[in-house]
């Protein structure tokens, strides 16, 4: 065989090899979505579990990030030797139903198998324990609580409540007074309603802002009406009320403590999580959700090299 023929055959074989490789990549390669240390999650892994997280494609990137952060916490939990014991898992599982059949019915509505539910419970339990361990030393001082109370007093205002009886009618009514309004028989065109110790916001949602304001401006025990609002007529009688007040600090101290503790724990945990991203060499590639296998292969090329030489 002459040199030219050998070169031709070599070129043909090279083209075949490149073509076969391209074909294999197009069918077999799965782009990387995120990396945590030596753990690599690819598009095929995500396809198996994404139904547990998302209901539409619009939130897929957000849910992918949530899953990756869960994995980051669970990975740290393994390092800390934190586990979910079988009894903890079973207790939560039984909240879905005492029997396997009951659980299967509940889980079918969630598009989840019992095994998937067990894994989800295990992950969330480990995550909870990790957070508790990491934030266990977070404290809230008396000074912080008092400052919060001083700067957020509006949050501790208890509004005025009133007991109101009112008539709502689509036509004027003759001779309405305090006695007759309570003895009227409701009809399709008229109703009599009594609301006990309700707030302005509650009544606003029921009868609209204008009538609600009349209800909360009206003097006690004095019939008001008819008041026309749109096509309807109203008569209002306020029977009782409690005054607006600001709750004293001792009354709300526990609530303030819980609020501040949760806020500080969340902030501390988020800072810890950001640090873990560096420690665990966390990388996420949400753009690969839409990548073809071929493009994903070349975009992942140096990532795969780095993973191989770790």
GROMACS .gro file of C-alpha atoms in nm:
model
  310
    1UNK     CA    1   0.000   0.000   0.000
    2UNK     CA    2   0.148   0.333  -0.105
    3UNK     CA    3   0.185   0.636   0.121
    4UNK     CA    4  -0.104   0.824  -0.038
    5UNK     CA    5  -0.342   0.535   0.022
    6UNK     CA    6  -0.231   0.508   0.384
    7UNK     CA    7  -0.292   0.878   0.438
    8UNK     CA    8  -0.635   0.851   0.280
    9UNK     CA    9  -0.730   0.558   0.501
   10UNK     CA   10  -0.593   0.741   0.806
   11UNK     CA   11  -0.801   1.048   0.727
   12UNK     CA   12  -1.112   0.837   0.676
   13UNK     CA   13  -1.056   0.659   1.008
   14UNK     CA   14  -1.001   0.994   1.182
   15UNK     CA   15  -1.323   1.133   1.036
   16UNK     CA   16  -1.507   0.818   1.144
   17UNK     CA   17  -1.359   0.841   1.494
   18UNK     CA   18  -1.448   1.211   1.527
   19UNK     CA   19  -1.796   1.146   1.390
   20UNK     CA   20  -1.848   0.854   1.627
   21UNK     CA   21  -1.727   1.065   1.919
   22UNK     CA   22  -1.959   1.350   1.821
   23UNK     CA   23  -2.247   1.105   1.786
   24UNK     CA   24  -2.171   0.951   2.126
   25UNK     CA   25  -2.150   1.294   2.290
   26UNK     CA   26  -2.479   1.399   2.130
   27UNK     CA   27  -2.654   1.094   2.273
   28UNK     CA   28  -2.467   1.012   2.592
   29UNK     CA   29  -2.323   1.327   2.748
   30UNK     CA   30  -2.513   1.502   3.029
   31UNK     CA   31  -2.413   1.863   3.103
   32UNK     CA   32  -2.308   1.955   3.458
   33UNK     CA   33  -2.559   2.158   3.661
   34UNK     CA   34  -2.369   2.195   3.987
   35UNK     CA   35  -2.060   2.072   4.168
   36UNK     CA   36  -2.005   2.041   4.544
   37UNK     CA   37  -1.658   1.909   4.619
   38UNK     CA   38  -1.645   1.572   4.442
   39UNK     CA   39  -2.024   1.553   4.403
   40UNK     CA   40  -2.138   1.629   4.048
   41UNK     CA   41  -2.505   1.667   3.953
   42UNK     CA   42  -2.587   1.652   3.583
   43UNK     CA   43  -2.898   1.712   3.377
   44UNK     CA   44  -3.002   1.345   3.390
   45UNK     CA   45  -2.979   1.347   3.771
   46UNK     CA   46  -3.199   1.657   3.782
   47UNK     CA   47  -3.457   1.504   3.546
   48UNK     CA   48  -3.512   1.222   3.798
   49UNK     CA   49  -3.586   1.454   4.091
   50UNK     CA   50  -3.707   1.786   3.956
   51UNK     CA   51  -4.075   1.684   3.981
   52UNK     CA   52  -4.027   1.702   4.359
   53UNK     CA   53  -3.944   2.071   4.335
   54UNK     CA   54  -4.112   2.241   4.042
   55UNK     CA   55  -4.454   2.272   3.883
   56UNK     CA   56  -4.350   2.480   3.580
   57UNK     CA   57  -4.033   2.558   3.384
   58UNK     CA   58  -4.037   2.925   3.485
   59UNK     CA   59  -3.911   2.843   3.834
   60UNK     CA   60  -3.669   2.568   3.735
   61UNK     CA   61  -3.347   2.768   3.784
   62UNK     CA   62  -3.463   2.884   4.128
   63UNK     CA   63  -3.552   2.531   4.234
   64UNK     CA   64  -3.223   2.397   4.099
   65UNK     CA   65  -3.038   2.645   4.321
   66UNK     CA   66  -3.251   2.543   4.618
   67UNK     CA   67  -3.168   2.176   4.561
   68UNK     CA   68  -2.797   2.255   4.525
   69UNK     CA   69  -2.794   2.445   4.855
   70UNK     CA   70  -2.976   2.156   5.021
   71UNK     CA   71  -2.701   1.926   4.893
   72UNK     CA   72  -2.441   2.166   5.029
   73UNK     CA   73  -2.598   2.151   5.376
   74UNK     CA   74  -2.649   1.772   5.364
   75UNK     CA   75  -2.283   1.728   5.258
   76UNK     CA   76  -2.175   1.930   5.561
   77UNK     CA   77  -2.415   1.728   5.776
   78UNK     CA   78  -2.237   1.407   5.676
   79UNK     CA   79  -1.904   1.563   5.775
   80UNK     CA   80  -2.058   1.658   6.112
   81UNK     CA   81  -2.196   1.301   6.148
   82UNK     CA   82  -2.551   1.437   6.165
   83UNK     CA   83  -2.817   1.183   6.073
   84UNK     CA   84  -3.193   1.139   6.065
   85UNK     CA   85  -3.286   0.836   6.273
   86UNK     CA   86  -3.555   0.596   6.147
   87UNK     CA   87  -3.801   0.694   6.420
   88UNK     CA   88  -3.787   1.061   6.321
   89UNK     CA   89  -3.852   0.969   5.960
   90UNK     CA   90  -4.137   0.734   6.046
   91UNK     CA   91  -4.305   0.993   6.269
   92UNK     CA   92  -4.312   1.249   5.988
   93UNK     CA   93  -4.412   0.987   5.732
   94UNK     CA   94  -4.713   0.888   5.943
   95UNK     CA   95  -4.840   1.245   5.925
   96UNK     CA   96  -4.928   1.158   5.565
   97UNK     CA   97  -5.117   0.849   5.677
   98UNK     CA   98  -5.088   0.563   5.922
   99UNK     CA   99  -5.098   0.292   5.656
  100UNK     CA  100  -4.907   0.254   5.331
  101UNK     CA  101  -5.235   0.284   5.138
  102UNK     CA  102  -5.326   0.610   5.311
  103UNK     CA  103  -4.981   0.750   5.242
  104UNK     CA  104  -4.991   0.640   4.878
  105UNK     CA  105  -5.316   0.834   4.831
  106UNK     CA  106  -5.171   1.148   4.992
  107UNK     CA  107  -4.842   1.119   4.805
  108UNK     CA  108  -5.008   1.068   4.467
  109UNK     CA  109  -5.146   1.421   4.496
  110UNK     CA  110  -4.789   1.540   4.551
  111UNK     CA  111  -4.657   1.336   4.255
  112UNK     CA  112  -4.421   1.159   4.492
  113UNK     CA  113  -4.347   0.797   4.586
  114UNK     CA  114  -4.302   0.684   4.945
  115UNK     CA  115  -3.930   0.629   4.888
  116UNK     CA  116  -3.898   0.982   4.752
  117UNK     CA  117  -4.089   1.108   5.055
  118UNK     CA  118  -3.852   0.923   5.290
  119UNK     CA  119  -3.551   1.076   5.116
  120UNK     CA  120  -3.707   1.421   5.132
  121UNK     CA  121  -3.780   1.383   5.505
  122UNK     CA  122  -3.426   1.258   5.566
  123UNK     CA  123  -3.275   1.556   5.385
  124UNK     CA  124  -3.495   1.813   5.559
  125UNK     CA  125  -3.428   1.657   5.900
  126UNK     CA  126  -3.052   1.666   5.845
  127UNK     CA  127  -3.081   2.023   5.718
  128UNK     CA  128  -3.277   2.127   6.028
  129UNK     CA  129  -3.022   1.966   6.258
  130UNK     CA  130  -2.729   2.126   6.077
  131UNK     CA  131  -2.888   2.470   6.104
  132UNK     CA  132  -2.966   2.413   6.471
  133UNK     CA  133  -2.606   2.310   6.537
  134UNK     CA  134  -2.458   2.601   6.342
  135UNK     CA  135  -2.685   2.867   6.495
  136UNK     CA  136  -2.705   2.721   6.846
  137UNK     CA  137  -2.493   2.999   6.999
  138UNK     CA  138  -2.689   3.287   6.846
  139UNK     CA  139  -2.838   3.501   7.123
  140UNK     CA  140  -3.076   3.796   7.153
  141UNK     CA  141  -2.999   4.054   7.421
  142UNK     CA  142  -3.246   4.246   7.636
  143UNK     CA  143  -3.120   4.568   7.479
  144UNK     CA  144  -3.193   4.438   7.127
  145UNK     CA  145  -3.547   4.344   7.227
  146UNK     CA  146  -3.620   4.680   7.388
  147UNK     CA  147  -3.479   4.867   7.088
  148UNK     CA  148  -3.697   4.659   6.856
  149UNK     CA  149  -4.004   4.737   7.068
  150UNK     CA  150  -3.926   5.110   7.067
  151UNK     CA  151  -3.866   5.129   6.691
  152UNK     CA  152  -4.160   4.907   6.589
  153UNK     CA  153  -4.440   5.008   6.825
  154UNK     CA  154  -4.687   5.030   6.540
  155UNK     CA  155  -4.654   4.653   6.502
  156UNK     CA  156  -4.789   4.611   6.856
  157UNK     CA  157  -5.098   4.828   6.819
  158UNK     CA  158  -5.421   4.645   6.890
  159UNK     CA  159  -5.687   4.822   6.679
  160UNK     CA  160  -6.031   4.927   6.789
  161UNK     CA  161  -6.288   4.648   6.773
  162UNK     CA  162  -6.661   4.707   6.748
  163UNK     CA  163  -6.975   4.498   6.772
  164UNK     CA  164  -7.199   4.610   6.487
  165UNK     CA  165  -7.544   4.519   6.365
  166UNK     CA  166  -7.628   4.645   6.019
  167UNK     CA  167  -7.899   4.618   5.756
  168UNK     CA  168  -7.810   4.597   5.389
  169UNK     CA  169  -8.098   4.645   5.144
  170UNK     CA  170  -8.138   4.720   4.775
  171UNK     CA  171  -8.437   4.946   4.848
  172UNK     CA  172  -8.535   5.202   5.115
  173UNK     CA  173  -8.705   5.061   5.427
  174UNK     CA  174  -8.969   5.248   5.625
  175UNK     CA  175  -8.968   5.291   6.004
  176UNK     CA  176  -8.629   5.136   6.082
  177UNK     CA  177  -8.529   5.179   6.447
  178UNK     CA  178  -8.317   4.996   6.707
  179UNK     CA  179  -8.599   4.755   6.791
  180UNK     CA  180  -8.737   4.686   6.444
  181UNK     CA  181  -8.394   4.629   6.284
  182UNK     CA  182  -8.338   4.329   6.511
  183UNK     CA  183  -8.678   4.178   6.433
  184UNK     CA  184  -8.667   4.219   6.055
  185UNK     CA  185  -8.680   3.900   5.852
  186UNK     CA  186  -8.399   3.875   5.593
  187UNK     CA  187  -8.496   3.824   5.230
  188UNK     CA  188  -8.331   3.801   4.890
  189UNK     CA  189  -8.337   4.184   4.878
  190UNK     CA  190  -8.238   4.260   5.236
  191UNK     CA  191  -8.018   4.111   5.507
  192UNK     CA  192  -7.951   4.181   5.874
  193UNK     CA  193  -7.599   4.103   5.996
  194UNK     CA  194  -7.445   4.114   6.343
  195UNK     CA  195  -7.064   4.112   6.371
  196UNK     CA  196  -6.912   4.084   6.717
  197UNK     CA  197  -6.587   4.266   6.798
  198UNK     CA  198  -6.455   4.308   6.447
  199UNK     CA  199  -6.184   4.545   6.320
  200UNK     CA  200  -6.213   4.814   6.056
  201UNK     CA  201  -6.011   4.601   5.812
  202UNK     CA  202  -6.248   4.306   5.858
  203UNK     CA  203  -6.553   4.522   5.788
  204UNK     CA  204  -6.381   4.695   5.498
  205UNK     CA  205  -6.342   4.354   5.336
  206UNK     CA  206  -6.710   4.280   5.398
  207UNK     CA  207  -6.893   4.603   5.309
  208UNK     CA  208  -6.631   4.829   5.149
  209UNK     CA  209  -6.427   5.119   5.286
  210UNK     CA  210  -6.699   5.389   5.289
  211UNK     CA  211  -6.952   5.191   5.493
  212UNK     CA  212  -6.678   5.053   5.720
  213UNK     CA  213  -6.568   5.409   5.800
  214UNK     CA  214  -6.925   5.498   5.890
  215UNK     CA  215  -6.938   5.195   6.119
  216UNK     CA  216  -6.623   5.305   6.302
  217UNK     CA  217  -6.723   5.672   6.327
  218UNK     CA  218  -7.079   5.616   6.444
  219UNK     CA  219  -7.159   5.688   6.813
  220UNK     CA  220  -7.240   5.393   7.035
  221UNK     CA  221  -7.606   5.286   7.057
  222UNK     CA  222  -7.727   5.541   6.798
  223UNK     CA  223  -7.886   5.411   6.481
  224UNK     CA  224  -7.729   5.553   6.164
  225UNK     CA  225  -7.900   5.545   5.827
  226UNK     CA  226  -8.013   5.510   5.567
  227UNK     CA  227  -7.666   5.549   5.412
  228UNK     CA  228  -7.663   5.494   5.037
  229UNK     CA  229  -7.356   5.338   4.883
  230UNK     CA  230  -7.389   5.240   4.519
  231UNK     CA  231  -7.719   5.058   4.467
  232UNK     CA  232  -7.746   4.958   4.836
  233UNK     CA  233  -7.883   5.117   5.153
  234UNK     CA  234  -7.734   5.061   5.498
  235UNK     CA  235  -7.850   5.110   5.856
  236UNK     CA  236  -7.587   5.077   6.127
  237UNK     CA  237  -7.606   5.024   6.502
  238UNK     CA  238  -7.283   5.002   6.707
  239UNK     CA  239  -7.346   4.807   7.028
  240UNK     CA  240  -7.002   4.778   7.187
  241UNK     CA  241  -6.636   4.867   7.132
  242UNK     CA  242  -6.282   4.824   7.264
  243UNK     CA  243  -6.032   5.108   7.231
  244UNK     CA  244  -5.711   5.097   7.029
  245UNK     CA  245  -5.408   5.030   7.249
  246UNK     CA  246  -5.038   4.960   7.230
  247UNK     CA  247  -4.940   4.630   7.393
  248UNK     CA  248  -4.696   4.674   7.679
  249UNK     CA  249  -4.341   4.542   7.639
  250UNK     CA  250  -4.385   4.251   7.888
  251UNK     CA  251  -4.687   4.132   7.686
  252UNK     CA  252  -4.489   4.104   7.363
  253UNK     CA  253  -4.139   4.026   7.491
  254UNK     CA  254  -4.156   3.656   7.399
  255UNK     CA  255  -4.286   3.737   7.051
  256UNK     CA  256  -4.005   3.990   6.998
  257UNK     CA  257  -3.747   3.740   7.120
  258UNK     CA  258  -3.871   3.473   6.877
  259UNK     CA  259  -3.880   3.718   6.587
  260UNK     CA  260  -3.529   3.852   6.650
  261UNK     CA  261  -3.383   3.509   6.720
  262UNK     CA  262  -3.517   3.367   6.394
  263UNK     CA  263  -3.393   3.671   6.201
  264UNK     CA  264  -3.044   3.654   6.353
  265UNK     CA  265  -3.023   3.277   6.306
  266UNK     CA  266  -3.122   3.310   5.940
  267UNK     CA  267  -2.864   3.583   5.883
  268UNK     CA  268  -2.592   3.384   6.060
  269UNK     CA  269  -2.682   3.070   5.866
  270UNK     CA  270  -2.674   3.255   5.532
  271UNK     CA  271  -2.326   3.386   5.610
  272UNK     CA  272  -2.218   3.034   5.705
  273UNK     CA  273  -2.369   2.900   5.381
  274UNK     CA  274  -2.175   3.152   5.173
  275UNK     CA  275  -1.855   3.046   5.346
  276UNK     CA  276  -1.935   2.679   5.280
  277UNK     CA  277  -1.965   2.753   4.910
  278UNK     CA  278  -1.596   2.845   4.914
  279UNK     CA  279  -1.493   2.561   5.143
  280UNK     CA  280  -1.680   2.296   4.941
  281UNK     CA  281  -1.583   2.445   4.601
  282UNK     CA  282  -1.949   2.498   4.516
  283UNK     CA  283  -2.027   2.587   4.154
  284UNK     CA  284  -2.366   2.606   3.982
  285UNK     CA  285  -2.445   2.628   3.609
  286UNK     CA  286  -2.819   2.696   3.563
  287UNK     CA  287  -2.758   2.799   3.201
  288UNK     CA  288  -2.685   2.432   3.126
  289UNK     CA  289  -3.053   2.348   3.181
  290UNK     CA  290  -3.118   2.464   2.825
  291UNK     CA  291  -2.785   2.351   2.674
  292UNK     CA  292  -2.766   2.075   2.415
  293UNK     CA  293  -2.549   1.777   2.505
  294UNK     CA  294  -2.295   1.880   2.243
  295UNK     CA  295  -2.268   2.240   2.366
  296UNK     CA  296  -2.274   2.123   2.725
  297UNK     CA  297  -1.979   1.891   2.660
  298UNK     CA  298  -1.760   2.172   2.534
  299UNK     CA  299  -1.877   2.419   2.800
  300UNK     CA  300  -1.797   2.155   3.066
  301UNK     CA  301  -1.465   2.056   2.910
  302UNK     CA  302  -1.234   2.234   3.152
  303UNK     CA  303  -1.464   2.159   3.447
  304UNK     CA  304  -1.434   1.787   3.371
  305UNK     CA  305  -1.054   1.818   3.339
  306UNK     CA  306  -1.041   1.991   3.678
  307UNK     CA  307  -1.258   1.717   3.833
  308UNK     CA  308  -1.034   1.445   3.688
  309UNK     CA  309  -0.716   1.589   3.834
  310UNK     CA  310  -0.860   1.659   4.182
   0.00000   0.00000   0.00000
